[in-house]
XYZ file of C-alpha atoms in Angstrom:
712
model
C 185.922 14.339 91.734
C 182.616 14.312 89.928
C 183.086 10.783 88.898
C 183.849 9.653 92.335
C 180.918 11.497 93.927
C 178.636 10.276 91.128
C 179.694 6.596 91.745
C 178.938 6.924 95.414
C 175.393 8.402 94.587
C 174.835 5.506 92.068
C 176.000 2.888 94.441
C 173.795 3.866 97.367
C 170.791 5.137 95.266
C 170.660 3.001 92.042
C 167.089 4.149 91.341
C 167.659 7.809 91.879
C 165.717 10.133 89.641
C 168.123 11.599 86.796
C 167.092 15.263 87.680
C 167.712 14.629 91.349
C 171.132 12.959 90.633
C 172.158 15.935 88.362
C 171.086 18.470 91.042
C 172.993 16.822 93.901
C 176.163 16.236 91.695
C 176.040 19.982 90.781
C 175.773 21.102 94.347
C 178.772 18.963 95.309
C 180.809 20.300 92.301
C 179.938 24.026 92.919
C 180.410 23.873 96.737
C 183.558 21.627 96.789
C 185.616 24.373 98.209
C 183.030 25.410 100.882
C 182.638 21.908 102.312
C 184.757 21.518 105.374
C 182.988 18.461 106.935
C 180.255 15.882 106.334
C 178.035 18.064 108.359
C 178.234 20.912 105.734
C 177.329 18.349 103.005
C 174.448 17.091 105.122
C 173.219 20.760 105.588
C 173.281 21.223 101.793
C 171.714 17.882 100.502
C 170.802 15.894 103.602
C 167.082 16.685 103.298
C 167.142 15.147 99.887
C 168.999 11.984 101.090
C 166.303 11.605 103.753
C 163.674 11.887 101.128
C 165.310 9.257 98.886
C 166.048 6.900 101.628
C 162.637 7.223 103.374
C 163.830 9.158 106.339
C 166.915 6.814 107.163
C 169.031 9.405 108.927
C 171.874 6.982 109.721
C 172.321 6.100 105.893
C 172.171 9.802 105.033
C 174.984 10.615 107.508
C 177.060 7.669 106.311
C 176.746 8.727 102.569
C 177.744 12.323 103.468
C 180.833 11.024 105.222
C 181.546 8.971 102.105
C 181.287 12.044 99.915
C 183.398 14.066 102.146
C 186.232 11.535 102.044
C 185.924 11.485 98.266
C 186.133 15.263 98.024
C 189.133 15.333 100.211
C 190.951 12.641 98.104
C 190.160 14.131 94.804
C 191.416 17.677 96.113
C 194.698 16.119 97.357
C 195.196 14.182 93.979
C 194.366 17.267 91.742
C 197.728 18.618 90.789
C 196.679 20.096 87.494
C 197.665 23.643 86.748
C 194.982 26.093 85.715
C 194.677 26.666 81.811
C 195.721 30.220 80.717
C 194.281 31.815 77.688
C 196.742 33.392 75.104
C 194.337 36.332 74.696
C 191.174 37.530 76.366
C 187.972 36.485 74.804
C 185.251 39.056 74.334
C 181.911 37.179 74.431
C 179.997 40.314 73.929
C 181.658 41.000 70.521
C 181.193 37.438 69.420
C 177.470 37.474 70.331
C 176.832 40.795 68.337
C 178.633 39.364 65.263
C 176.220 36.329 65.133
C 173.674 36.916 62.598
C 170.397 35.063 61.696
C 172.461 32.842 59.455
C 175.095 31.890 62.038
C 176.688 28.505 61.584
C 176.439 25.663 64.270
C 179.908 26.708 65.819
C 178.784 30.023 66.712
C 175.240 29.194 67.841
C 176.557 27.785 71.082
C 176.892 31.382 72.335
C 173.161 32.087 72.056
C 170.703 30.688 74.525
C 167.059 31.166 73.722
C 164.837 31.313 76.759
C 162.199 29.157 75.378
C 164.443 26.529 74.220
C 166.277 26.224 77.628
C 165.359 23.244 79.723
C 166.605 23.185 83.217
C 167.925 19.960 84.606
C 168.313 21.403 88.067
C 165.416 22.301 90.321
C 165.893 26.064 90.830
C 164.081 26.208 94.145
C 166.276 23.381 95.677
C 169.502 25.129 94.199
C 168.326 28.434 95.673
C 167.725 26.601 99.097
C 171.053 25.046 99.089
C 172.834 28.208 98.118
C 170.979 30.043 100.872
C 172.122 27.354 103.448
C 175.699 27.786 102.393
C 175.397 31.585 102.557
C 173.770 31.366 106.139
C 176.601 29.255 107.194
C 179.284 31.742 105.847
C 177.294 34.505 107.669
C 177.292 32.699 110.935
C 180.964 31.995 110.630
C 181.693 35.667 110.092
C 179.381 36.674 112.906
C 181.212 34.287 115.145
C 184.618 35.633 114.258
C 183.357 39.247 114.750
C 181.914 38.162 118.141
C 185.199 36.707 119.250
C 187.097 39.856 118.405
C 184.661 42.041 120.134
C 184.787 39.992 123.307
C 188.572 40.238 123.233
C 188.394 44.028 123.353
C 185.568 44.709 125.798
C 184.078 43.315 128.950
C 180.597 42.530 130.091
C 178.681 42.350 133.282
C 176.079 39.728 134.431
C 172.535 40.842 135.435
C 169.253 39.299 136.352
C 168.779 37.794 132.989
C 172.109 36.096 132.843
C 170.727 32.672 133.220
C 168.265 33.188 130.461
C 170.884 34.617 127.971
C 173.173 31.699 128.845
C 170.363 29.171 128.031
C 169.763 31.016 124.724
C 173.281 31.150 123.684
C 173.794 27.558 124.448
C 170.781 26.693 122.489
C 171.891 28.855 119.555
C 175.286 27.182 119.608
C 173.582 23.830 119.576
C 171.387 24.909 116.438
C 174.535 26.046 114.722
C 176.188 22.695 115.254
C 173.230 20.422 114.240
C 171.852 22.670 111.504
C 168.074 22.284 112.321
C 165.720 23.253 115.133
C 165.112 20.623 117.817
C 162.007 22.231 119.168
C 158.861 20.029 118.853
C 155.589 21.806 118.049
C 152.596 19.535 117.205
C 149.239 21.115 116.485
C 145.852 19.757 116.689
C 146.542 16.438 118.244
C 143.676 13.765 118.208
C 144.461 10.756 120.350
C 142.252 7.826 121.202
C 142.608 4.614 123.132
C 140.006 2.172 121.743
C 136.745 4.064 121.766
C 137.946 6.582 124.476
C 139.005 10.003 123.212
C 142.134 11.051 125.147
C 143.060 14.148 123.372
C 141.070 16.308 120.839
C 142.561 19.415 119.008
C 145.449 19.670 121.509
C 148.700 21.438 121.044
C 152.130 20.272 122.220
C 155.157 22.593 122.328
C 158.391 21.224 123.659
C 161.395 23.688 123.463
C 164.872 22.158 123.212
C 166.704 22.252 126.679
C 163.516 22.346 128.761
C 162.472 19.711 131.282
C 158.741 19.049 131.171
C 156.649 17.321 133.904
C 153.462 15.593 132.258
C 150.658 15.432 134.973
C 147.103 14.476 135.170
C 144.628 12.114 136.772
C 145.020 8.296 136.400
C 143.558 7.154 133.063
C 143.746 10.407 131.117
C 146.307 9.042 128.744
C 149.744 10.177 129.800
C 151.553 6.881 129.107
C 149.625 6.554 125.700
C 150.999 10.088 124.719
C 154.543 9.097 125.389
C 154.274 5.884 123.565
C 152.653 7.826 120.497
C 155.669 10.284 120.551
C 158.297 7.515 120.927
C 156.720 5.465 118.043
C 156.514 8.688 115.927
C 152.826 8.178 115.438
C 152.535 11.998 116.175
C 154.653 14.077 113.588
C 158.182 14.366 115.054
C 161.140 15.433 112.761
C 163.122 12.284 111.737
C 166.307 14.251 112.690
C 165.519 14.017 116.310
C 166.437 11.031 118.270
C 163.859 9.933 120.792
C 164.335 7.200 123.667
C 161.289 6.145 125.882
C 162.359 4.172 129.086
C 159.482 1.686 129.061
C 160.835 -1.903 128.847
C 163.621 -3.463 130.969
C 166.903 -4.577 129.400
C 166.962 -8.106 127.944
C 169.181 -10.344 130.142
C 172.132 -11.918 128.476
C 175.906 -12.446 129.234
C 176.714 -8.857 128.684
C 178.185 -7.082 131.869
C 176.129 -4.236 133.059
C 178.695 -1.477 132.385
C 179.408 -2.822 128.837
C 175.593 -2.814 128.248
C 175.546 0.833 129.004
C 178.547 1.690 126.660
C 177.038 -0.264 123.811
C 174.346 2.405 123.635
C 176.791 4.888 122.088
C 176.456 3.596 118.444
C 179.001 6.191 117.047
C 181.765 5.499 119.663
C 181.281 1.664 119.138
C 181.466 2.086 115.334
C 184.417 4.331 115.545
C 186.280 1.984 117.845
C 185.539 -0.889 115.475
C 186.820 1.001 112.454
C 189.888 2.083 114.448
C 190.746 -1.460 115.296
C 190.140 -2.681 111.551
C 192.348 0.089 110.151
C 195.048 -0.711 112.575
C 195.090 -4.319 111.916
C 195.082 -3.447 107.991
C 198.041 -1.235 108.438
C 199.961 -3.585 110.670
C 199.425 -6.397 108.102
C 201.300 -4.483 105.513
C 204.912 -3.486 105.249
C 205.887 0.176 105.434
C 206.283 0.370 101.651
C 202.792 -1.014 101.063
C 200.987 1.266 103.492
C 197.904 2.742 102.258
C 197.857 6.464 102.546
C 194.028 6.544 102.389
C 193.694 4.176 105.458
C 196.330 6.338 107.233
C 194.219 9.375 106.673
C 191.187 7.693 107.535
C 192.647 6.404 110.844
C 193.738 9.982 111.687
C 190.178 11.117 111.187
C 188.889 8.348 113.349
C 191.153 9.263 116.120
C 190.088 12.901 115.860
C 186.533 11.928 116.092
C 186.999 9.631 119.077
C 188.885 12.683 120.881
C 185.905 14.910 119.952
C 183.298 12.700 121.507
C 185.785 12.128 124.491
C 185.524 8.354 123.955
C 188.202 7.686 126.608
C 185.951 9.199 129.298
C 182.764 7.172 128.500
C 183.493 4.133 130.712
C 183.967 6.609 133.707
C 180.846 8.428 132.723
C 178.768 5.075 132.507
C 180.217 3.883 135.807
C 179.130 7.174 137.592
C 175.569 6.763 136.181
C 175.318 3.127 137.210
C 176.682 3.936 140.806
C 174.188 6.842 141.179
C 171.331 4.387 140.442
C 172.632 1.946 143.063
C 174.802 -0.468 141.075
C 177.943 -1.262 143.218
C 181.307 -1.833 141.424
C 180.673 -5.526 141.745
C 177.238 -5.314 140.211
C 178.614 -3.316 137.300
C 180.595 -6.444 136.269
C 177.787 -8.854 136.605
C 175.883 -10.195 133.593
C 172.559 -8.607 132.809
C 170.730 -11.840 133.074
C 171.645 -12.009 136.684
C 169.587 -9.071 137.587
C 165.802 -8.895 138.523
C 163.286 -6.987 136.651
C 163.525 -3.975 138.848
C 167.386 -3.812 138.396
C 167.005 -4.267 134.678
C 164.633 -1.351 134.536
C 167.348 0.704 136.394
C 169.739 -0.477 133.798
C 167.442 0.823 130.917
C 167.324 4.171 132.763
C 171.123 4.245 132.924
C 171.383 3.425 129.184
C 168.940 6.283 128.458
C 170.912 8.840 130.495
C 174.183 7.704 128.975
C 172.774 7.903 125.264
C 171.727 11.576 125.817
C 168.969 11.558 123.086
C 167.359 14.829 121.822
C 164.022 13.874 123.499
C 164.037 11.680 126.788
C 160.773 10.248 127.669
C 160.404 8.840 131.262
C 157.409 7.185 132.739
C 157.425 7.097 136.560
C 161.175 6.797 136.853
C 161.108 7.022 140.623
C 158.932 3.884 140.881
C 161.954 1.600 140.616
C 164.257 3.655 142.763
C 164.994 3.983 146.438
C 165.420 7.495 147.957
C 169.233 7.384 147.628
C 168.880 6.908 143.811
C 166.110 9.420 143.549
C 168.169 12.254 145.122
C 171.023 11.321 142.739
C 168.629 11.311 139.778
C 167.149 14.738 140.673
C 170.662 16.246 140.808
C 171.628 14.613 137.459
C 168.572 15.627 135.578
C 168.953 19.368 136.722
C 171.923 19.487 134.406
C 170.128 17.771 131.466
C 170.879 19.653 128.419
C 168.396 18.298 125.709
C 164.566 18.074 126.041
C 163.080 15.931 128.874
C 159.396 14.762 129.138
C 158.688 12.951 132.418
C 155.439 11.584 133.843
C 155.666 11.451 137.684
C 153.365 11.772 140.622
C 156.077 12.653 143.000
C 155.656 16.340 143.972
C 159.122 16.777 145.351
C 160.656 15.214 142.135
C 158.578 17.453 139.849
C 159.572 20.606 142.186
C 163.231 19.821 141.888
C 163.594 18.754 138.270
C 161.008 20.451 136.002
C 161.185 23.857 134.297
C 157.716 23.518 132.837
C 154.502 21.652 133.588
C 152.038 20.030 131.074
C 148.605 19.494 132.541
C 146.601 16.822 130.731
C 142.884 17.108 131.365
C 139.487 17.284 129.539
C 141.056 16.083 126.267
C 143.497 19.145 126.379
C 147.131 19.921 127.100
C 147.661 23.138 129.195
C 151.218 24.326 129.449
C 152.610 26.284 132.591
C 155.996 27.745 133.232
C 157.826 26.806 136.323
C 157.924 23.717 138.558
C 154.854 21.906 140.204
C 154.533 24.204 143.087
C 154.328 27.305 140.770
C 151.899 25.387 138.490
C 149.592 24.581 141.452
C 149.611 28.152 142.541
C 149.021 29.526 138.997
C 146.318 27.039 138.248
C 144.483 27.737 141.471
C 144.533 31.410 140.867
C 143.475 30.840 137.270
C 140.506 28.728 138.172
C 139.438 31.343 140.785
C 139.611 34.257 138.443
C 137.779 32.155 135.834
C 134.989 31.330 138.300
C 134.809 34.994 139.576
C 134.512 36.081 135.988
C 131.785 33.567 135.259
C 129.844 34.430 138.414
C 130.073 38.193 137.590
C 128.831 37.723 134.074
C 125.962 35.652 135.382
C 124.953 38.333 137.724
C 125.093 40.922 134.832
C 123.031 38.585 132.629
C 120.482 38.212 135.332
C 120.338 42.087 135.756
C 119.889 42.658 132.045
C 117.143 39.907 131.788
C 115.236 41.176 134.800
C 115.228 44.736 133.120
C 114.044 43.221 129.858
C 111.362 41.262 131.457
C 110.208 44.151 133.492
C 109.894 46.806 130.560
C 109.375 44.324 127.643
C 105.789 45.731 127.125
C 106.472 49.412 128.035
C 106.422 51.484 124.822
C 108.350 54.367 126.465
C 111.209 51.941 127.212
C 111.075 49.919 123.982
C 114.392 51.402 122.614
C 116.222 50.865 125.856
C 114.774 47.345 126.088
C 116.239 46.705 122.453
C 119.667 47.852 123.381
C 119.739 45.593 126.546
C 118.617 42.637 124.290
C 121.626 43.354 121.978
C 124.091 43.829 124.745
C 122.808 40.377 126.200
C 123.227 38.624 122.795
C 126.886 40.110 122.236
C 128.163 38.833 125.751
C 130.845 36.057 125.356
C 129.712 32.657 126.399
C 131.532 31.663 129.552
C 131.384 28.227 131.332
C 131.672 27.441 134.930
C 134.839 25.935 136.168
C 134.754 22.186 135.918
C 135.460 20.764 139.256
C 137.359 17.375 139.015
C 135.876 14.723 141.255
C 137.438 14.843 144.612
C 139.346 11.588 145.655
C 138.360 10.405 149.122
C 139.819 7.102 150.498
C 138.345 5.660 153.837
C 139.750 2.683 155.780
C 137.318 0.850 158.103
C 136.963 1.628 161.777
C 138.543 -0.874 164.298
C 138.677 -1.189 168.043
C 141.792 -0.377 170.074
C 143.983 -3.103 171.246
C 146.216 -2.992 174.244
C 149.998 -3.407 173.811
C 152.133 -5.194 173.031
C 150.694 -5.381 169.524
C 153.569 -6.197 167.218
C 157.037 -6.777 168.527
C 160.373 -8.236 167.547
C 162.781 -9.372 170.263
C 166.512 -10.093 169.522
C 165.585 -11.327 166.085
C 168.247 -12.489 163.685
C 167.639 -13.612 160.059
C 169.720 -14.741 157.138
C 169.119 -16.700 153.837
C 172.721 -18.039 153.952
C 175.106 -17.814 156.875
C 177.603 -15.954 154.651
C 175.026 -12.970 154.328
C 173.396 -12.135 157.394
C 170.446 -9.684 156.965
C 169.456 -8.845 160.500
C 171.487 -9.543 163.882
C 169.593 -9.223 167.128
C 166.950 -6.620 166.061
C 164.468 -5.417 168.499
C 161.601 -3.191 167.512
C 157.900 -2.648 168.469
C 154.773 -1.057 167.175
C 151.430 0.008 168.588
C 147.991 0.956 167.304
C 149.042 4.581 167.120
C 152.390 3.820 165.259
C 152.978 5.599 162.003
C 156.330 4.144 160.918
C 158.330 4.637 157.709
C 160.826 1.965 156.857
C 163.833 3.320 154.854
C 167.075 2.257 153.489
C 169.023 1.327 150.364
C 167.830 -1.374 147.945
C 169.091 -4.668 149.352
C 169.260 -3.344 152.832
C 166.359 -5.849 154.083
C 163.237 -3.645 154.033
C 160.996 -6.194 152.190
C 162.581 -8.984 154.326
C 161.685 -7.028 157.541
C 158.078 -6.680 156.388
C 157.832 -10.399 155.750
C 159.111 -11.109 159.202
C 156.513 -8.789 160.781
C 153.819 -10.401 158.666
C 154.897 -13.864 159.595
C 155.805 -15.006 156.154
C 159.347 -15.576 157.196
C 160.460 -16.909 160.635
C 163.333 -15.518 162.543
C 166.540 -17.713 162.645
C 166.961 -16.478 166.329
C 164.813 -14.350 168.511
C 160.977 -14.105 168.898
C 158.084 -12.370 167.164
C 155.212 -11.211 169.425
C 151.804 -10.406 167.997
C 148.475 -9.649 169.649
C 145.842 -12.368 169.250
C 143.269 -10.060 167.894
C 145.681 -8.274 165.497
C 144.529 -8.627 161.768
C 147.210 -7.417 159.500
C 146.509 -5.973 156.083
C 149.371 -6.144 153.469
C 149.594 -4.004 150.328
C 152.466 -5.188 147.967
C 153.313 -3.332 144.722
C 153.242 -6.869 143.062
C 149.521 -7.273 144.029
C 148.630 -5.249 141.025
C 150.366 -7.550 138.750
C 148.674 -10.564 140.250
C 145.064 -9.333 139.620
C 142.918 -11.386 137.069
C 143.221 -9.089 134.129
C 140.226 -10.942 132.199
C 137.666 -9.880 134.861
C 136.239 -6.493 135.669
C 136.587 -4.854 139.101
C 133.065 -5.937 140.227
C 133.617 -9.518 139.025
C 137.015 -9.678 140.731
C 135.450 -8.663 144.112
C 132.729 -11.239 143.581
C 135.330 -13.882 143.135
C 137.272 -13.008 146.247
C 134.454 -12.271 148.584
C 131.362 -14.224 147.315
C 127.740 -13.916 148.734
C 127.394 -10.122 149.015
C 125.087 -7.993 146.875
C 126.607 -6.253 143.922
C 125.792 -2.740 145.525
C 128.293 -3.447 148.171
C 131.044 -4.334 145.773
C 130.226 -1.155 143.832
C 130.138 0.984 147.066
C 133.423 -0.472 148.012
C 135.088 0.318 144.583
C 133.470 3.798 144.517
C 135.103 4.653 147.820
C 138.403 4.267 146.039
C 137.373 6.196 142.883
C 136.543 3.141 140.720
C 132.816 3.863 139.855
C 130.265 3.903 137.163
C 131.475 2.600 133.920
C 135.059 2.248 135.070
C 134.088 -0.617 137.415
C 132.842 -2.711 134.542
C 135.855 -2.318 132.283
C 138.188 -5.359 132.068
C 141.136 -4.794 134.530
C 143.646 -5.119 131.659
C 142.367 -1.835 130.263
C 142.827 0.100 133.450
C 145.875 2.375 134.097
C 148.331 1.488 136.714
C 147.002 3.847 139.154
C 143.284 2.492 138.604
C 144.641 -1.028 139.297
C 146.276 0.065 142.543
C 142.820 1.469 143.580
C 141.284 -2.018 142.894
C 143.913 -3.483 145.072
C 143.210 -1.140 147.891
C 139.525 -2.031 147.714
C 140.384 -5.618 148.122
C 142.576 -4.942 150.950
C 139.901 -2.950 152.835
C 137.239 -5.687 152.447
C 139.425 -7.759 154.612
C 138.948 -5.123 157.409
C 142.387 -5.101 158.807
C 143.249 -3.200 161.997
C 147.021 -2.897 161.216
C 148.236 -1.810 157.711
C 151.772 -2.888 156.277
C 152.238 -0.990 152.921
C 154.988 -1.731 150.500
C 155.313 1.203 147.839
C 151.647 1.880 147.817
C 151.939 5.248 145.614
C 153.368 3.381 142.666
C 151.192 4.605 139.712
C 148.916 6.765 141.907
C 148.154 10.182 140.847
C 148.787 13.170 143.182
C 145.247 13.700 144.259
C 144.943 9.966 145.175
C 148.289 10.080 147.086
C 146.948 13.131 148.983
C 143.781 11.252 149.859
C 145.769 8.047 150.904
C 147.706 10.281 153.349
C 144.723 11.829 154.760
C 142.985 8.322 155.174
C 146.034 6.884 156.932
C 146.135 9.661 159.470
C 142.418 9.050 160.196
C 142.900 5.229 160.389
C 142.537 4.043 163.935
C 145.009 1.189 163.629
C 148.807 1.013 163.121
C 150.662 1.758 159.873
C 154.133 0.541 158.760
C 155.011 2.126 155.447
C 157.677 1.639 152.717
C 157.579 4.483 150.210
C 159.875 6.604 148.103
C 157.286 9.342 148.106
C 158.868 11.974 150.491
C 155.644 14.148 150.824
C 153.560 11.125 151.898
C 156.206 10.105 154.472
C 156.593 13.516 155.952
C 152.716 13.944 156.185
C 151.983 10.633 157.604
C 154.906 9.079 159.522
C 156.108 10.256 162.860
C 158.924 7.528 163.298
C 161.634 6.435 160.807
C 163.178 2.856 160.928
C 166.514 2.636 158.968
C 167.535 -0.634 157.575
C 171.155 -1.406 156.992
C 174.265 -2.975 158.253
C 172.548 -6.050 159.828
C 170.219 -3.795 161.921
C 167.304 -1.642 162.133
C 167.414 1.638 164.127
C 165.166 4.454 164.818
C 166.188 7.809 163.656
C 165.633 10.880 165.944
C 164.659 13.845 163.937
C 162.489 12.030 161.500
C 162.581 12.182 157.777
C 164.497 15.552 157.784
C 167.417 13.975 159.378
C 167.390 10.975 157.164
C 167.524 13.185 154.102
C 170.303 15.176 155.590
C 172.301 12.023 156.042
C 171.713 10.943 152.328
C 172.599 14.449 150.974
C 175.925 14.268 152.979
C 176.575 10.863 151.370
C 175.790 12.256 147.915
C 178.168 15.064 148.516
C 180.994 12.689 149.622
C 180.539 10.726 146.283
């Protein structure tokens, strides 16, 4: 056994230190009977393997599995009988009989403390023994708990959900052998010369779902990237997945692309195939018992991870994100960028990492997929950190909120609604405390000033001065700059303003998008266009804009109507090398710089921010620049396609108020439920070759979607 384990260690770590080698080999020898699986070996010496292999957890796990197989084989092949002594040996008597002139044969029983040189690190050995003892204690405790539960009953109370979460977490910790909580202190984070975080603390508890919120440009995306790249100290034992880039297109089917994320399952299936072929190539007499044993282990591991259920689970995730059965079989190269991003999200959900990082996941989804994702993430078992500006999504999914502001991270328990109430109340109390202290300071100072030169009051004045000096220094509440958007005034136009009459449209005759659609809009219209991805929402907008002509039917438009169109792709088409002022000068030449700055300032792009290269702006700040360009066209009818992508919640609220005050008409495509509810009074549903108005508004549309979700 020792030689086999030693060979594995030498083979994988040819340059291992001799003392380290002796220590690991000694632990394996002494704990042979206690090791029941590769996880037990990893618990005992896994940290050392990670240290030697420079935090390569996959290599460490693989070596532990090799050692476990070697221990099992040697245990099975060891048929030797224990050696029996003819008579008991009394070591005490031998030691007493050894004198100062003892010969070499008897001196072996004496160990002088000063001459003894340890080849094993005592601290590491003590740590390993403590782990083994802790494991045995947990095992005994679990057996006692099982016996107790069999004899007695228990009742649920108000804390049942908390206890269930804690028990699930404890069971998980027992399985993995280490804590998966993340606690990072004194974070300093910068982007170029801008300081994003200074001395901030981040605490992520396993099993919680965190929403990371803050104004555009505070550094939320930068923080996620720093975590995913392990630039901030995160344990190498934790798996982290950041959904940031779309899947690279190739000939791999979408379903298979998701299944390939499970590295362990793929490795086991590959090994099972190789072992089966190896055994089939040999006759019964030549069959390798080691291969048969390993094949049985592979089957057991495949059953443990429920490998047979993986395709069904992957298919459910893809279907929830909008992939039809036909699309699941298509090659990834056939999908657009938006669908590849959905595929990247599906791969992340299927992989189930210890820490999942999502940056605006709802931007790429329609409302159907968002409802499915909300329900799916409510049962997410590991840690989730998501950046989102969708209030309804944060209310539904999150158990905690992390507020990023003023180079700090403030944590709040509960969803966004609870956070907003708690934060508002906290700021009110802070302001009241500050104002009360200011009044008290003024009262003390007035007394001091009044009796400063009065000899009879000198002692009292001195006591007041000491009280004033000992008062804690409180600061007034920093009020964030309020976002205010404003669209230009416009004259009222008499109907008909914008009308479709028996319009039919198709790209190919085999796939008709619209068939005899009749709809109309006025200057008072506030219309939301909804429907599944691929139902024709963008096509409808292009027909209304005149970019696409109807195959049949007519499009009527008022001669004085000036349409303003905001597309989510406009942000990507900005000249990234210019700053915001230069961009407006290029598009609208001949105006004074003050007018460009005033226009940008009305959308929150002011001061030094307006002089930064557009490439260095956040997604939300780029969207504000795009809005400033749109407003300079002075439209009297707005058609907006996903305008809330990347905008923070304060800007979305301001956009909703501005659209309500706008004197022209509005047609809106958005996945932000709160914006649609606050602004739109009419819902147009695209699908099944038609466009129809839904009575009951958005509430009725959501009810329809939830009924469909329940049927699935």
